[in-house]
Every structure is written in C-alpha cells, then in structure tokens.
PDB file of C-alpha atoms in Angstrom:
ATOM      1  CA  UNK A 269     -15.226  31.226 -41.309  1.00 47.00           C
ATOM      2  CA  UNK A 270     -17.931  30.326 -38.684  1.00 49.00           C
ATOM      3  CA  UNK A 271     -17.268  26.892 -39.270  1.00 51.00           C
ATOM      4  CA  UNK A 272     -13.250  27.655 -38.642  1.00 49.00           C
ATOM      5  CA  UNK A 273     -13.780  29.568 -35.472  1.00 51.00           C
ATOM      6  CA  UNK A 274     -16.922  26.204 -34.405  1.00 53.00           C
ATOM      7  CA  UNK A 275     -13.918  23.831 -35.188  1.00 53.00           C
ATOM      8  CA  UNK A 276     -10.934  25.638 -33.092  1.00 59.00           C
ATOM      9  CA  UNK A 277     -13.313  25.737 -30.162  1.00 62.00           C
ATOM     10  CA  UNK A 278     -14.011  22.439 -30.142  1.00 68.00           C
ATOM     11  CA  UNK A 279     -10.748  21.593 -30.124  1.00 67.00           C
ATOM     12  CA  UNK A 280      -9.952  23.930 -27.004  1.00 69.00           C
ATOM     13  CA  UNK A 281     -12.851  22.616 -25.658  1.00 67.00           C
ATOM     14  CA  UNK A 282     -12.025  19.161 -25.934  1.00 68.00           C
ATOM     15  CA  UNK A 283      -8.248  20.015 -24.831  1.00 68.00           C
ATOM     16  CA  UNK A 284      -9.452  21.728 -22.055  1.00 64.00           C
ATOM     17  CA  UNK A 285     -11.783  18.466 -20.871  1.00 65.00           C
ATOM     18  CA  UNK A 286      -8.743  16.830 -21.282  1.00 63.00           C
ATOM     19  CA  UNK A 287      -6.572  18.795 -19.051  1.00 61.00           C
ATOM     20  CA  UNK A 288      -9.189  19.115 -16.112  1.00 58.00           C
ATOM     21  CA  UNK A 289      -9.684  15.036 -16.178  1.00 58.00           C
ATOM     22  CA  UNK A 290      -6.546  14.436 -15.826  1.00 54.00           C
ATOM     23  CA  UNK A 291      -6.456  17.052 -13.352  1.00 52.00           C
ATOM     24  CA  UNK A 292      -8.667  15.934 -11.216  1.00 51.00           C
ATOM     25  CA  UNK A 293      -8.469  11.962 -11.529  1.00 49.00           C
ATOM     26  CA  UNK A 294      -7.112   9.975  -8.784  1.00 49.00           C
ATOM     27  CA  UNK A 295      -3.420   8.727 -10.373  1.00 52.00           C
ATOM     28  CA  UNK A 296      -3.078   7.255  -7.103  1.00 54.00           C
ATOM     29  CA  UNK A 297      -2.562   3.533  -7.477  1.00 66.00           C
ATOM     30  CA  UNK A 298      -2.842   1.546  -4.675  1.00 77.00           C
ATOM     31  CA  UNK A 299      -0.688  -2.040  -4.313  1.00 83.00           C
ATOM     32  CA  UNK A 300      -3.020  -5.149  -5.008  1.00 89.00           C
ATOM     33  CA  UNK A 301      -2.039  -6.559  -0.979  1.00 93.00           C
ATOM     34  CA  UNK A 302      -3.431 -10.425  -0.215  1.00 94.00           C
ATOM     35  CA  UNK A 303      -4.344 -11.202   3.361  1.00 94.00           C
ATOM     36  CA  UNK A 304      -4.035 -14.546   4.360  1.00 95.00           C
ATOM     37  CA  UNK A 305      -4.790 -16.584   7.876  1.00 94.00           C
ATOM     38  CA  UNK A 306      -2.746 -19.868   8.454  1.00 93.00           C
ATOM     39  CA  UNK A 307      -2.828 -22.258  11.337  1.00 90.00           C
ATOM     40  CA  UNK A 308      -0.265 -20.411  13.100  1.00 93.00           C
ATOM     41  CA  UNK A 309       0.119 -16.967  11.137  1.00 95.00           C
ATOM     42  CA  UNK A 310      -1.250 -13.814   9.112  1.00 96.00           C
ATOM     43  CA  UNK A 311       0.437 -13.224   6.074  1.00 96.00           C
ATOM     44  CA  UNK A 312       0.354  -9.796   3.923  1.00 95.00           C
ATOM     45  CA  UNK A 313       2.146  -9.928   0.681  1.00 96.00           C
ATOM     46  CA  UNK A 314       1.829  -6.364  -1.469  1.00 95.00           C
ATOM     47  CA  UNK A 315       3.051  -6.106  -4.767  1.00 93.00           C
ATOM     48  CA  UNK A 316       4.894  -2.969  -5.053  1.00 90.00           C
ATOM     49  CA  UNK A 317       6.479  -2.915  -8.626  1.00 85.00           C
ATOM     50  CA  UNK A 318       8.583   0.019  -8.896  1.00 81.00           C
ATOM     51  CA  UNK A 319       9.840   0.560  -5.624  1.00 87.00           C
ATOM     52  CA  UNK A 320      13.385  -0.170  -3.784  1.00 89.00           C
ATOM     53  CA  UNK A 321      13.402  -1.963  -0.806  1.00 92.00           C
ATOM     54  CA  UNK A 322      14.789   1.812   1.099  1.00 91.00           C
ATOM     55  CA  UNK A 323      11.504   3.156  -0.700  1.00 91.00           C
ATOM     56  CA  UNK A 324       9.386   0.913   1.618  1.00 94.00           C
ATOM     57  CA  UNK A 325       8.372   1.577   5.712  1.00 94.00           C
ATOM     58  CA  UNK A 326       6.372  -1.062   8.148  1.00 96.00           C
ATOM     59  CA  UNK A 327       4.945   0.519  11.082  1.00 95.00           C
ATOM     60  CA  UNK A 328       2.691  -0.740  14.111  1.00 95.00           C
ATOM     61  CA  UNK A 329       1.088   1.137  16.423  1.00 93.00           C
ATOM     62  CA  UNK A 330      -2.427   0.932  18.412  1.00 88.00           C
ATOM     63  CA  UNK A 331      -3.088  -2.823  17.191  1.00 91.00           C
ATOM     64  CA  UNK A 332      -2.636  -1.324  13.192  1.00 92.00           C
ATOM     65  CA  UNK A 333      -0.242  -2.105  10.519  1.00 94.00           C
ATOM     66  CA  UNK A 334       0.673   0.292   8.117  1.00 94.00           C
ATOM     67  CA  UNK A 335       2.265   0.146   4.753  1.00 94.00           C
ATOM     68  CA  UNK A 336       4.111   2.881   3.037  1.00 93.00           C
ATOM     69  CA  UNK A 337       6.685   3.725   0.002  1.00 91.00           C
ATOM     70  CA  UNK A 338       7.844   6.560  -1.561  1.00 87.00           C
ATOM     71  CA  UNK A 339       9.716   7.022  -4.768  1.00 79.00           C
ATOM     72  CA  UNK A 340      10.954  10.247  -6.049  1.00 68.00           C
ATOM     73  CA  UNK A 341      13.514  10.179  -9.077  1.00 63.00           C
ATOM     74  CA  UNK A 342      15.325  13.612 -10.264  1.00 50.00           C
ATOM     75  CA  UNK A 343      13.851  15.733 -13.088  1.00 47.00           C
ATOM     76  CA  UNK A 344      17.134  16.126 -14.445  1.00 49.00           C
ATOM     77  CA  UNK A 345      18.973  13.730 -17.104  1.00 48.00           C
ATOM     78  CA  UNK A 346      19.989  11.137 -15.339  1.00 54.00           C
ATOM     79  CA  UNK A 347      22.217   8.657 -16.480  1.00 58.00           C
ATOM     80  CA  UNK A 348      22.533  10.486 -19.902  1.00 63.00           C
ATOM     81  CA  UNK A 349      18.631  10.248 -20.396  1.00 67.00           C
ATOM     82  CA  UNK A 350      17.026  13.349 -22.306  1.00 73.00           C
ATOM     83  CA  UNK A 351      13.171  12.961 -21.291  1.00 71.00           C
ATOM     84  CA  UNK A 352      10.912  14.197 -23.446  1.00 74.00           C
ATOM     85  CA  UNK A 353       8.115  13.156 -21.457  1.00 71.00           C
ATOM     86  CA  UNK A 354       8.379  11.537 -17.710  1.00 67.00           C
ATOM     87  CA  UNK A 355       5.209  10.712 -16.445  1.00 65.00           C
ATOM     88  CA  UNK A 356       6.930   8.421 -13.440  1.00 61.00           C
ATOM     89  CA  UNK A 357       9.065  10.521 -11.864  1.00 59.00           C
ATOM     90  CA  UNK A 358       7.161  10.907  -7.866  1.00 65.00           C
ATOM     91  CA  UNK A 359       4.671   7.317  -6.402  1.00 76.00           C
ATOM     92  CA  UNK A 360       3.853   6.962  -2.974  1.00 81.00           C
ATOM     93  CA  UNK A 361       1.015   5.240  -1.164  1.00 86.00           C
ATOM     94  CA  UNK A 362      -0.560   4.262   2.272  1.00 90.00           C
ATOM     95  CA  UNK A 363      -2.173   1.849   3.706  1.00 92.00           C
ATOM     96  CA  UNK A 364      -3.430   0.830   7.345  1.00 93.00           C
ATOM     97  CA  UNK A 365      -4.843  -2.203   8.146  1.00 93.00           C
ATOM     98  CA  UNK A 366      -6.251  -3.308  11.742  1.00 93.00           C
ATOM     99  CA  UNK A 367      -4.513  -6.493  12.936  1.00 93.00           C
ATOM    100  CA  UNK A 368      -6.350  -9.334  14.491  1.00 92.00           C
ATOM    101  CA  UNK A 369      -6.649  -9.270  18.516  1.00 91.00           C
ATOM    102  CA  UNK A 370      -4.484 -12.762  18.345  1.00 92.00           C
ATOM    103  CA  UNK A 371      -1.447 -10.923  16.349  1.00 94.00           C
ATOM    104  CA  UNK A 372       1.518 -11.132  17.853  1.00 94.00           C
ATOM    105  CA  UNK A 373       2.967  -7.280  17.325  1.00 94.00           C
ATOM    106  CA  UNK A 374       6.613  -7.945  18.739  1.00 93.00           C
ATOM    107  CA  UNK A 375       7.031 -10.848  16.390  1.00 94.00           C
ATOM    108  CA  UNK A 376       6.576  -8.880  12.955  1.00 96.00           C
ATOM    109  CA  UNK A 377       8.635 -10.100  10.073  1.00 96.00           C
ATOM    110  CA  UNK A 378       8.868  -8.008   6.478  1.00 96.00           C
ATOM    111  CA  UNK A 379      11.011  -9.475   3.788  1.00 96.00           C
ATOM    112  CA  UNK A 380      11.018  -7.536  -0.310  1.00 95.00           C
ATOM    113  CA  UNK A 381      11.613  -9.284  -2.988  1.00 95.00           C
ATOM    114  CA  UNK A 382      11.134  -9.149  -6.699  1.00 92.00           C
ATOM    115  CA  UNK A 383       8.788  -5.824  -6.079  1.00 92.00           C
ATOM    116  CA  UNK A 384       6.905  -8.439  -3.878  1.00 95.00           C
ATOM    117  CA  UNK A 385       6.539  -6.936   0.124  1.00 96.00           C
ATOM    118  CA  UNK A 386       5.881 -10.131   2.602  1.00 97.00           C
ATOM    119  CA  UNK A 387       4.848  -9.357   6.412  1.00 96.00           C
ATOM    120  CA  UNK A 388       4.658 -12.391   8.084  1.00 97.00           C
ATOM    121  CA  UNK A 389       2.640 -11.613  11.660  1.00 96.00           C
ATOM    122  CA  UNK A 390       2.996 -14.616  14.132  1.00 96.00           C
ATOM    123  CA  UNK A 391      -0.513 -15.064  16.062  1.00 94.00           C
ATOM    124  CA  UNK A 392      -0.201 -15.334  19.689  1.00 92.00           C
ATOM    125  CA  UNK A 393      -0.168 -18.430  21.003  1.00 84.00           C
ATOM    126  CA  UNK A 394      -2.945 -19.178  23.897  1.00 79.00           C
ATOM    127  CA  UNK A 395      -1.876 -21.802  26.391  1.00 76.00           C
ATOM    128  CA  UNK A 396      -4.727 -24.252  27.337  1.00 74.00           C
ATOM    129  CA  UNK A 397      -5.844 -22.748  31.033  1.00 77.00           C
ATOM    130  CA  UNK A 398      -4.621 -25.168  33.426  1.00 80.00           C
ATOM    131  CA  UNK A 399      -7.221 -27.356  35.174  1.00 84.00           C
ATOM    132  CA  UNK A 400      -6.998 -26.985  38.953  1.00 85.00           C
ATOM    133  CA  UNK A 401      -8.412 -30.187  40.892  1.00 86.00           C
ATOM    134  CA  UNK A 402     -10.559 -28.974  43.845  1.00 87.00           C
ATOM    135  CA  UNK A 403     -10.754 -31.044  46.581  1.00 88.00           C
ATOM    136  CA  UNK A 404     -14.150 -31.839  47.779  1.00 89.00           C
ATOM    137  CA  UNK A 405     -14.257 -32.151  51.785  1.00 89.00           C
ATOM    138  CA  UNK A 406     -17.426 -33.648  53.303  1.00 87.00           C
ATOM    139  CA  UNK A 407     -19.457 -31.527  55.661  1.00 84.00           C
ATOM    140  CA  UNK A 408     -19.749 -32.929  59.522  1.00 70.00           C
TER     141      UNK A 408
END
C-alpha cells in the first residue's frame, strides 16, 4: 500500500512540475529578423510565419522602428473544426530597434510576403559641402 500511495505522488508530483513549467516558461517566440546595410539602404526582413499581412503594424517614432503582430483566432469551431486541443489560438510579439542617424524616416517602405516582413529604410543622402573659393587680397 505504501508503495501505491509513493507511486500516485510521484505522479502528482511530476504532473504538478509539469504544469508550473509550462506555467511559467516564456512561450513567447520572437521572429528570427536580419539586419542588413547596403550602399544606399538598411534592410529588415522578419519572418513572421503565421501571421496575415492585417496582423502586422510598422511604427517610427524618436529615431526607433518598431515591429508588431497580433493574431487571435476564435475558440469556437470554426469552419466545422471540433478542437480537441488548440494550442495556437492567441501570438503576438514586439520589437524596437534604434535606426541609424543616416536613416531616412519619411522614406520607409514595408512589403509581406510569403510570412516574410521586408522594411526597406532609404539612408539619407549627404551632399558633398560645397567648396567656396576665397579670394585672397594683398595687404598695402
């Protein structure tokens, strides 16, 4: 009997570890994002499987970009679908990054496709300063 009442614990023990993991681990995925810098422009491109394109939002403001998306499906049947388990039903994320001092913020582009977010950020273009001849005047 002892060895019964040893083996149930365990069990509720080990179900109970089980429960409080996942209760406290981070299910918060974040997008795997690339940075690049070309000659004449930053690119971002973020892979966010799963979401629509009216899931995701661009923002700028005080010389930062962020990234955000937010998917929420109904718990109901949907489409005829009888869930017995939905682990996918709410994702959202966000991320801020600082742009570079030569980013041109007015100039922003974002295209999604194929799950695949593309932010195309023009860098400002710096005009060579013009060179001013000074005339040199002889003193009498």
């Amino acid at each position: 009997m002892a060895a019964i009442t040893r083996y149930n614990r365990n069990r509720e023990m080990k179900e109970f570890d089980r429960m409080m993991n996942r209760f406290f681990s981070s299910d918060i995925k974040m997008p795997s994002v690339d940075i690049m810098d070309k000659d004449k422009e930053y690119l971002i491109k973020a892979e966010l499987a799963g979401f629509d394109k009216s899931d995701v939002s661009v923002s700028v403001e005080k010389h930062s970009i962020t990234i955000s998306a937010e998917s929420k499906e109904d718990k109901e049947k949907k489409d005829g679908r009888n869930y017995l388990l939905r682990e996918r039903s709410y994702n959202s994320f966000s991320r801020t990054f600082t742009l570079p001092e030569d980013a041109d913020e007015e100039k922003i582009e974002a295209a999604f496709k194929h799950g695949i977010l593309t932010l195309v950020i023009p860098k400002i273009v710096k005009s060579e300063p013009e060179v001013k001849k000074i005339e040199v005047k002889s003193e009498n």
